[in-house]
Short mmCIF file of C-alpha atoms and ligand atoms in Angstrom, two decimals:
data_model
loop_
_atom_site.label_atom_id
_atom_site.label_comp_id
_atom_site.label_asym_id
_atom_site.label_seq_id
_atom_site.Cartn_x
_atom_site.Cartn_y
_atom_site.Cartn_z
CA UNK Z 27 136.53 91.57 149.23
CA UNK Z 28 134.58 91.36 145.96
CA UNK Z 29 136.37 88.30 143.67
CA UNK Z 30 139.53 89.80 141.84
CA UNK Z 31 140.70 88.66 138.40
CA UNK Z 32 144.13 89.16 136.92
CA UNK Z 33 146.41 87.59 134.37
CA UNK Z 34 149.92 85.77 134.40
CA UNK Z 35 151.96 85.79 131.74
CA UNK Z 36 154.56 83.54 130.18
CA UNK Z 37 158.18 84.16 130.01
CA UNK Z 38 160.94 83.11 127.09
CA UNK Z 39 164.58 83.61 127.93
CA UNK Z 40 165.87 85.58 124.72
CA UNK Z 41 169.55 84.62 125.76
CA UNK Z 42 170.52 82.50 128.69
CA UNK Z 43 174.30 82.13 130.46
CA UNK Z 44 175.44 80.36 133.51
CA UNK Z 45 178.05 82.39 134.63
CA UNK Z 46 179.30 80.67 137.70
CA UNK Z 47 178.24 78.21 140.55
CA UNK Z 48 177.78 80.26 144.02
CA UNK Z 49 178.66 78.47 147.49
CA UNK Z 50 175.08 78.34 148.19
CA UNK Z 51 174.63 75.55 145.52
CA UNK Z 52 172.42 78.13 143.35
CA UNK Z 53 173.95 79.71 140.27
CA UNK Z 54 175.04 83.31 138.69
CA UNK Z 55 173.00 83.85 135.99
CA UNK Z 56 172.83 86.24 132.93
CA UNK Z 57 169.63 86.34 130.84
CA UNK Z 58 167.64 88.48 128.82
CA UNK Z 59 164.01 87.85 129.59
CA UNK Z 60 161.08 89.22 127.57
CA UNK Z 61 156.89 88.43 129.07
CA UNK Z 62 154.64 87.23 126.34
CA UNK Z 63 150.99 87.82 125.66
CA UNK Z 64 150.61 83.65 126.68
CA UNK Z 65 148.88 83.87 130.11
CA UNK Z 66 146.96 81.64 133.11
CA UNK Z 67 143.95 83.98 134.35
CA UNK Z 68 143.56 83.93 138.07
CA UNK Z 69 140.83 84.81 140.71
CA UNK Z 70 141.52 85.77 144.12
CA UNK Z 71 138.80 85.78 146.67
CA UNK Z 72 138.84 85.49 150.48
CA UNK Z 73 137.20 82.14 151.68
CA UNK Z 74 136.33 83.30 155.37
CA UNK Z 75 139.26 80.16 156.80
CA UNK Z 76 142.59 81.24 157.75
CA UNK Z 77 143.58 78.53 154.97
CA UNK Z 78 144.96 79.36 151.51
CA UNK Z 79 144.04 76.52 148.59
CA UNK Z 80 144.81 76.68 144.97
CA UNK Z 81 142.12 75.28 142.84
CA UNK Z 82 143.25 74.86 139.12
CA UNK Z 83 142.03 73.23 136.01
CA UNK Z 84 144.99 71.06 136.17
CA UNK Z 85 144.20 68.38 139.17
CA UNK Z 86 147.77 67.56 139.63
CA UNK Z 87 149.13 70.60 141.04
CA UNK Z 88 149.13 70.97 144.27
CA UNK Z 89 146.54 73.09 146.44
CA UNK Z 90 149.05 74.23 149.14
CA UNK Z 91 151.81 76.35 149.62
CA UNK Z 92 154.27 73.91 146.97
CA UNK Z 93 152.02 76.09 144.65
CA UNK Z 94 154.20 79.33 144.09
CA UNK Z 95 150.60 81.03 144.02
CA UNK Z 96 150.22 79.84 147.32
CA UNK Z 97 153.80 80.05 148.50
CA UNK Z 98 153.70 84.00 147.55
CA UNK Z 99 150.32 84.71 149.12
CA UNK Z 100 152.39 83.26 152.38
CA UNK Z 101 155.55 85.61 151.96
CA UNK Z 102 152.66 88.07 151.45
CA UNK Z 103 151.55 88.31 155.02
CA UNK Z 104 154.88 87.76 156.25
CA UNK Z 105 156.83 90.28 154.70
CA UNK Z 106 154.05 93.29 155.06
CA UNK Z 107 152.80 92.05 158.55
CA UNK Z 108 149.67 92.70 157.70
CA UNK Z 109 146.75 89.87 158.72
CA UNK Z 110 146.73 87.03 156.81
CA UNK Z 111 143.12 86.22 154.97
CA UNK Z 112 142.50 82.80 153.71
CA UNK Z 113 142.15 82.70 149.97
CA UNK Z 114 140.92 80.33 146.87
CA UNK Z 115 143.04 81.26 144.23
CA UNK Z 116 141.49 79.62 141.04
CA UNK Z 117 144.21 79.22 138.15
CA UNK Z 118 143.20 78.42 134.94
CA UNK Z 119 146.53 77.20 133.95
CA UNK Z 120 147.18 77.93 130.11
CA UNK Z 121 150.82 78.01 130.30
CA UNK Z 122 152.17 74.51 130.01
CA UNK Z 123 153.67 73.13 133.11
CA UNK Z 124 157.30 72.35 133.78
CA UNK Z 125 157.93 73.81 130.40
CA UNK Z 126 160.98 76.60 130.88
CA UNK Z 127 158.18 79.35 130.26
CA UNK Z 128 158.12 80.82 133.93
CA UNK Z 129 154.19 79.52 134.31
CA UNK Z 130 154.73 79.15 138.39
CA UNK Z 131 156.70 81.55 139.03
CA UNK Z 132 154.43 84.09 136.90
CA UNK Z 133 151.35 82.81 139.40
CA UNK Z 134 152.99 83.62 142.14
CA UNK Z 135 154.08 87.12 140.81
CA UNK Z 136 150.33 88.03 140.03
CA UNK Z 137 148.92 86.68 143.34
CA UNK Z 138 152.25 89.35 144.59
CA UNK Z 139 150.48 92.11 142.74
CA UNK Z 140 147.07 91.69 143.37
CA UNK Z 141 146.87 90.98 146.88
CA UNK Z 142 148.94 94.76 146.37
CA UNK Z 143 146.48 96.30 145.05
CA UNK Z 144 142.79 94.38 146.65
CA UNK Z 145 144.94 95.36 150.21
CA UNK Z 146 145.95 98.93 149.08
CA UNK Z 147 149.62 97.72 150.53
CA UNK Z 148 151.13 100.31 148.54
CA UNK Z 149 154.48 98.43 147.67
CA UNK Z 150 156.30 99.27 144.79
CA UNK Z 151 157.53 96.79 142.23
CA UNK Z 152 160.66 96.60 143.30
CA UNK Z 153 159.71 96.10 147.38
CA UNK Z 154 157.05 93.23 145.71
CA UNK Z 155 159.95 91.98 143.63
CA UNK Z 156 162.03 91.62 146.61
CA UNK Z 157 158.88 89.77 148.38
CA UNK Z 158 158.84 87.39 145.14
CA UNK Z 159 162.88 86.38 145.91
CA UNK Z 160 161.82 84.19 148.88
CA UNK Z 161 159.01 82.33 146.92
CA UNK Z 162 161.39 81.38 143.73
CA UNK Z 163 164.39 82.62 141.37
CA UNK Z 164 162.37 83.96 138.61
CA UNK Z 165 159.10 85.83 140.58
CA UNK Z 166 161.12 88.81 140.77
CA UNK Z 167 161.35 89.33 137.04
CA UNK Z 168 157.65 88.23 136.55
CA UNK Z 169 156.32 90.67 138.78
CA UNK Z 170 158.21 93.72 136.74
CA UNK Z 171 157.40 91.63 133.36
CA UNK Z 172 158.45 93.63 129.89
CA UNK Z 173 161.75 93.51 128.63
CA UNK Z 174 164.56 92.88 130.92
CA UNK Z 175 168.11 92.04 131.80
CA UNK Z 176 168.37 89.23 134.89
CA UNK Z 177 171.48 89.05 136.60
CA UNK Z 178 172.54 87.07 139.86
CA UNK Z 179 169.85 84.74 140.70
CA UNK Z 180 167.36 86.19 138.74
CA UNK Z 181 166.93 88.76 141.16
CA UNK Z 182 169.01 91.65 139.62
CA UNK Z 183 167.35 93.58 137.15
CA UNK Z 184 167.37 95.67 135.05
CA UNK Z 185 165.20 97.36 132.49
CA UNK Z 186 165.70 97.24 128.65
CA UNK Z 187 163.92 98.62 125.35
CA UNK Z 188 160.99 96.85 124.30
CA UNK Z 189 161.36 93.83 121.90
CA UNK Z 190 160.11 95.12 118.97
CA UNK Z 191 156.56 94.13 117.73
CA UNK Z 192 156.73 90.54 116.47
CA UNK Z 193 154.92 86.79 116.53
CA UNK Z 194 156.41 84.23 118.35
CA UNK Z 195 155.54 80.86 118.00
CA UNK Z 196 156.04 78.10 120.82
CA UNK Z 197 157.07 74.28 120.86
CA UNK Z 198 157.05 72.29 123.93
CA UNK Z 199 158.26 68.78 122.97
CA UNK Z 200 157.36 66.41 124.56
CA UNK Z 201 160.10 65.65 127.42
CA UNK Z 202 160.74 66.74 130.82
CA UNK Z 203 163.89 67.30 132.62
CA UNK Z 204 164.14 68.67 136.09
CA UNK Z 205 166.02 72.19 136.72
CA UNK Z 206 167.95 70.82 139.26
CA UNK Z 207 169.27 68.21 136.95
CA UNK Z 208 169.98 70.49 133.93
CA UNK Z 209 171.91 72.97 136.18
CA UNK Z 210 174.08 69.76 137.78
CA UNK Z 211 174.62 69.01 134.07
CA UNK Z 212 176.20 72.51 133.39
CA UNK Z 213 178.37 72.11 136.38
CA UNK Z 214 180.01 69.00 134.98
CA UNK Z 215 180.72 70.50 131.73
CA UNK Z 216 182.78 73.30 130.57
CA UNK Z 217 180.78 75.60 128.58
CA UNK Z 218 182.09 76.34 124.74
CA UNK Z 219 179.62 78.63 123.85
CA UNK Z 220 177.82 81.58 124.99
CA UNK Z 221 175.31 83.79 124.60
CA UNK Z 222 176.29 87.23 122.74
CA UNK Z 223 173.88 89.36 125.32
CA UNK Z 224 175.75 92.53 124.91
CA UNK Z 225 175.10 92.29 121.31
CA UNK Z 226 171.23 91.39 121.90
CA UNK Z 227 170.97 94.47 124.16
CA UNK Z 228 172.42 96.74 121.20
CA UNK Z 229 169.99 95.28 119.00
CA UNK Z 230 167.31 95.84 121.21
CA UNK Z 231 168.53 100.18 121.48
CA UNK Z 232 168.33 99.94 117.73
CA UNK Z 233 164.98 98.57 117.69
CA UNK Z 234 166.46 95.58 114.99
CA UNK Z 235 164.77 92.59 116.11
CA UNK Z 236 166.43 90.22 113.93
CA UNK Z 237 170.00 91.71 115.33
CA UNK Z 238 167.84 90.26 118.80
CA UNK Z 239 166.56 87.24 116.98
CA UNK Z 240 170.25 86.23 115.84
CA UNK Z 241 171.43 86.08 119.18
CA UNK Z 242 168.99 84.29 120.94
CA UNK Z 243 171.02 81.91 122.50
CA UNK Z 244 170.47 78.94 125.67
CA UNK Z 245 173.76 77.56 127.06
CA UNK Z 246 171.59 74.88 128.66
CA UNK Z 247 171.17 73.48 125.09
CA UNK Z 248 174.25 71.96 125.24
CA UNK Z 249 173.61 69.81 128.21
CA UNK Z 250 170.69 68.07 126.88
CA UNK Z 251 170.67 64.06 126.80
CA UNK Z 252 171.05 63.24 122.73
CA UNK Z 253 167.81 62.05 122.02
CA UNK Z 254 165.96 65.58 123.85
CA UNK Z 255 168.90 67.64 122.21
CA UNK Z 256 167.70 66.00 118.93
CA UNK Z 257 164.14 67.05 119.05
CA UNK Z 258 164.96 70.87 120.05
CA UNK Z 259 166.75 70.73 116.92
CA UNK Z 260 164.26 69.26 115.08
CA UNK Z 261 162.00 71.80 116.29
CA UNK Z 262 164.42 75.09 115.95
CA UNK Z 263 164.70 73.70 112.57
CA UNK Z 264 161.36 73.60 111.59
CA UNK Z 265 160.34 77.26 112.64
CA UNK Z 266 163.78 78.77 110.78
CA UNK Z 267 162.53 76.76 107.71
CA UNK Z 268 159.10 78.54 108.31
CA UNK Z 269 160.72 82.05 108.53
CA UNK Z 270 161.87 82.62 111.90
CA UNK Z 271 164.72 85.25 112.37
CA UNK Z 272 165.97 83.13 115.09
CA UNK Z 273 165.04 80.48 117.65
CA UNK Z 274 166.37 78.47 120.75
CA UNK Z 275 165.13 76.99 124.00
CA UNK Z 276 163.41 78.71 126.98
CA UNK Z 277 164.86 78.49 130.52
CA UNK Z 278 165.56 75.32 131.07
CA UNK Z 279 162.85 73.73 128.46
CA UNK Z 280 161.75 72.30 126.53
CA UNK Z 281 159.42 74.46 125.57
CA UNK Z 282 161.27 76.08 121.64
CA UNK Z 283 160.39 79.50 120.31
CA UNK Z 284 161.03 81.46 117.04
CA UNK Z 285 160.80 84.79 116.63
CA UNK Z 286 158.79 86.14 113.29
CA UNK Z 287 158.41 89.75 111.77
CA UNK Z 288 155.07 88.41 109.66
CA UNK Z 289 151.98 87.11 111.52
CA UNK Z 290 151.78 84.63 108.77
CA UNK Z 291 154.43 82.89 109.49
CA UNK Z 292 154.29 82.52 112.48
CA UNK Z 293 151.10 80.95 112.00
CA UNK Z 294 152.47 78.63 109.41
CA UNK Z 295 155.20 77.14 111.77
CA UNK Z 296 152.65 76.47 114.26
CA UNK Z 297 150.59 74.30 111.71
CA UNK Z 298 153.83 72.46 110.43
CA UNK Z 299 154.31 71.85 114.24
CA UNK Z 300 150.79 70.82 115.44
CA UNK Z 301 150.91 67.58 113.33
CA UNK Z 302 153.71 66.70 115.59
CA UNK Z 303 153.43 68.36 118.67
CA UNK Z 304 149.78 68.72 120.49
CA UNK Z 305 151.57 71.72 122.79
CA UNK Z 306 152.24 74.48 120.20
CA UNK Z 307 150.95 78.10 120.68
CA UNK Z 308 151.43 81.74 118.69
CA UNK Z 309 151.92 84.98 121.22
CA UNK Z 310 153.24 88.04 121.47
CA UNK Z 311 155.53 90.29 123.61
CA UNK Z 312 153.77 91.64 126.33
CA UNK Z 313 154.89 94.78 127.74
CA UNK Z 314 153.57 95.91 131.28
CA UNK Z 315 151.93 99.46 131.62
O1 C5P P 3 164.57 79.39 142.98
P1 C5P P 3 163.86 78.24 142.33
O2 C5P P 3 163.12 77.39 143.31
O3 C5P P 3 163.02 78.66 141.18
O4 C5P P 3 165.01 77.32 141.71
C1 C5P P 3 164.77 75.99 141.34
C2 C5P P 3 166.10 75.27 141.23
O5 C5P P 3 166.86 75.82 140.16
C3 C5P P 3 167.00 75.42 142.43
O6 C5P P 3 166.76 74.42 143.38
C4 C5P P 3 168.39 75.29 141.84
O7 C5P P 3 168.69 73.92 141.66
C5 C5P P 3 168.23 75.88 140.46
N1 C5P P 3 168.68 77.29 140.34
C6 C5P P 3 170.04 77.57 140.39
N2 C5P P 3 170.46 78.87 140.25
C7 C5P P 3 169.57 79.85 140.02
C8 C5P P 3 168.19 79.58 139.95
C9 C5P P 3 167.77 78.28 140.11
O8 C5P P 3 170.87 76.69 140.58
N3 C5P P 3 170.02 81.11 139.87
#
């Protein structure tokens, strides 16, 4: 097998609800997820061991299967029985880490689709989808990627129009806060305010992204400690005072977005955040062939 290159891409959560906590410990979600043009670029090749290692740019993430890319070359083999080769996958992680912008789980979902395609498995998206469940809650969506509705654990989806052509600039302040520990936060609350994502979804049939860009909409943001709660704000506040149409957190952060209909903008909020913030990027939405 000749070396194969492909691309991840990023995720932001356009709307984001916690419906419900299952018996399982996990959680019913309800989120409107659109891919952006952000992306790691990743090589596959086979290394002649029956071992898998990651190799990234980034020398704390692990080389073994706690990698997602890793993890999903595993379910791989085990889910279409066919014999297991042992790979270097080399990241070259652009997405930041631990940031709420799906940059593990959007590994694992290319390393799903191109071991599909070197392999000639012939598995749709949805069968790889389904692969992607067992290696973490949001690979299914980032192996469809585009514009889409996420119910359940991530897992149910469903397709939506495309989020019309716009810039989208991206904050990750600098805290960390473990999923885990946002989601016990949200069980110990009662939630006053939700996401409108019916609305968001009409908006996004009449093509009006600032009727999307209104809505956008984390309930997570509610459960933040003061001081990180402070800075999203601070950030949100910034890009609406550059122009955005709208703005809120991704997944469970930190990482901030605004949405902008002018490129310049856009721009302009990213240079009013850099003397702040040293992780602040301008993308796109990416839509899948
Ligand atoms: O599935 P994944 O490993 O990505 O999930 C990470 C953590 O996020 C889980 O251990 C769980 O605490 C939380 N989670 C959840 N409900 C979901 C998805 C994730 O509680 N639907």
């Amino acid at each position: 097998m000749a070396a194969f290159e492909t691309k991840a891409h990023a995720k932001i959560n356009l709307t984001l609800d916690v419906l419900s906590r299952q018996p399982d410990g996990y959680h019913d979600l309800c989120m409107l997820m659109q891919t952006v043009t952000l992306s790691d670029r990743i090589t596959l090749a086979e290394n002649g061991t029956d071992l898998t290692q990651v190799i990234t740019n980034l020398k704390y993430l692990p080389r073994d299967e706690r990698n997602l890319a890793a993890a999903a070359a595993a379910a791989f083999w085990r889910e279409t029985g066919l014999k297991p080769r042992g790979l270097t996958i080399t990241i070259d992680k652009v997405i930041p880490v631990c940031a709420g912008m799906g940059g593990g789980s959007a590994d694992g979902a290319a390393v799903l689709r191109a071991l599909n395609e070197i392999f000639t498995a012939g598995l749709s998206k949805t069968e790889l989808a389904r692969i992607g469940e067992s290696v973490g809650s949001d690979v299914p969506y980032c192996v469809c990627e585009g514009t889409m509705l996420a119910e359940g654990r991530g897992e149910r989806l469903t397709a939506l129009p495309p989020l019309p052509d716009c810039w989208i600039t991206l904050c990750k302040p600098d805290f960390s806060i473990s999923t885990p520990e946002l989601f016990s936060r949200i069980d110990g609350v009662k939630i006053r305010c939700r996401p409108d994502t019916a609305g968001a979804i009409e908006a996004l049939r009449a093509g009006d992204l600032a009727g999307v860009a209104r809505r956008i909409f984390n309930v997570f943001e509610q459960v933040l400690p003061p001081r990180q709660a402070a800075l999203v704000q601070e950030v949100k506040r910034t890009l609406i005072g550059c122009g955005a149409l709208g703005a809120g957190m991704s997944g469970t952060g930190p990482t901030v977005f605004g949405l902008f209909d002018r490129r310049e903008a856009a721009e302009g909020a990213l240079h009013a955040l850099s003397v702040q913030y040293p992780g602040v990027w301008v993308a796109s939405p990416y839509q899948p062939d």
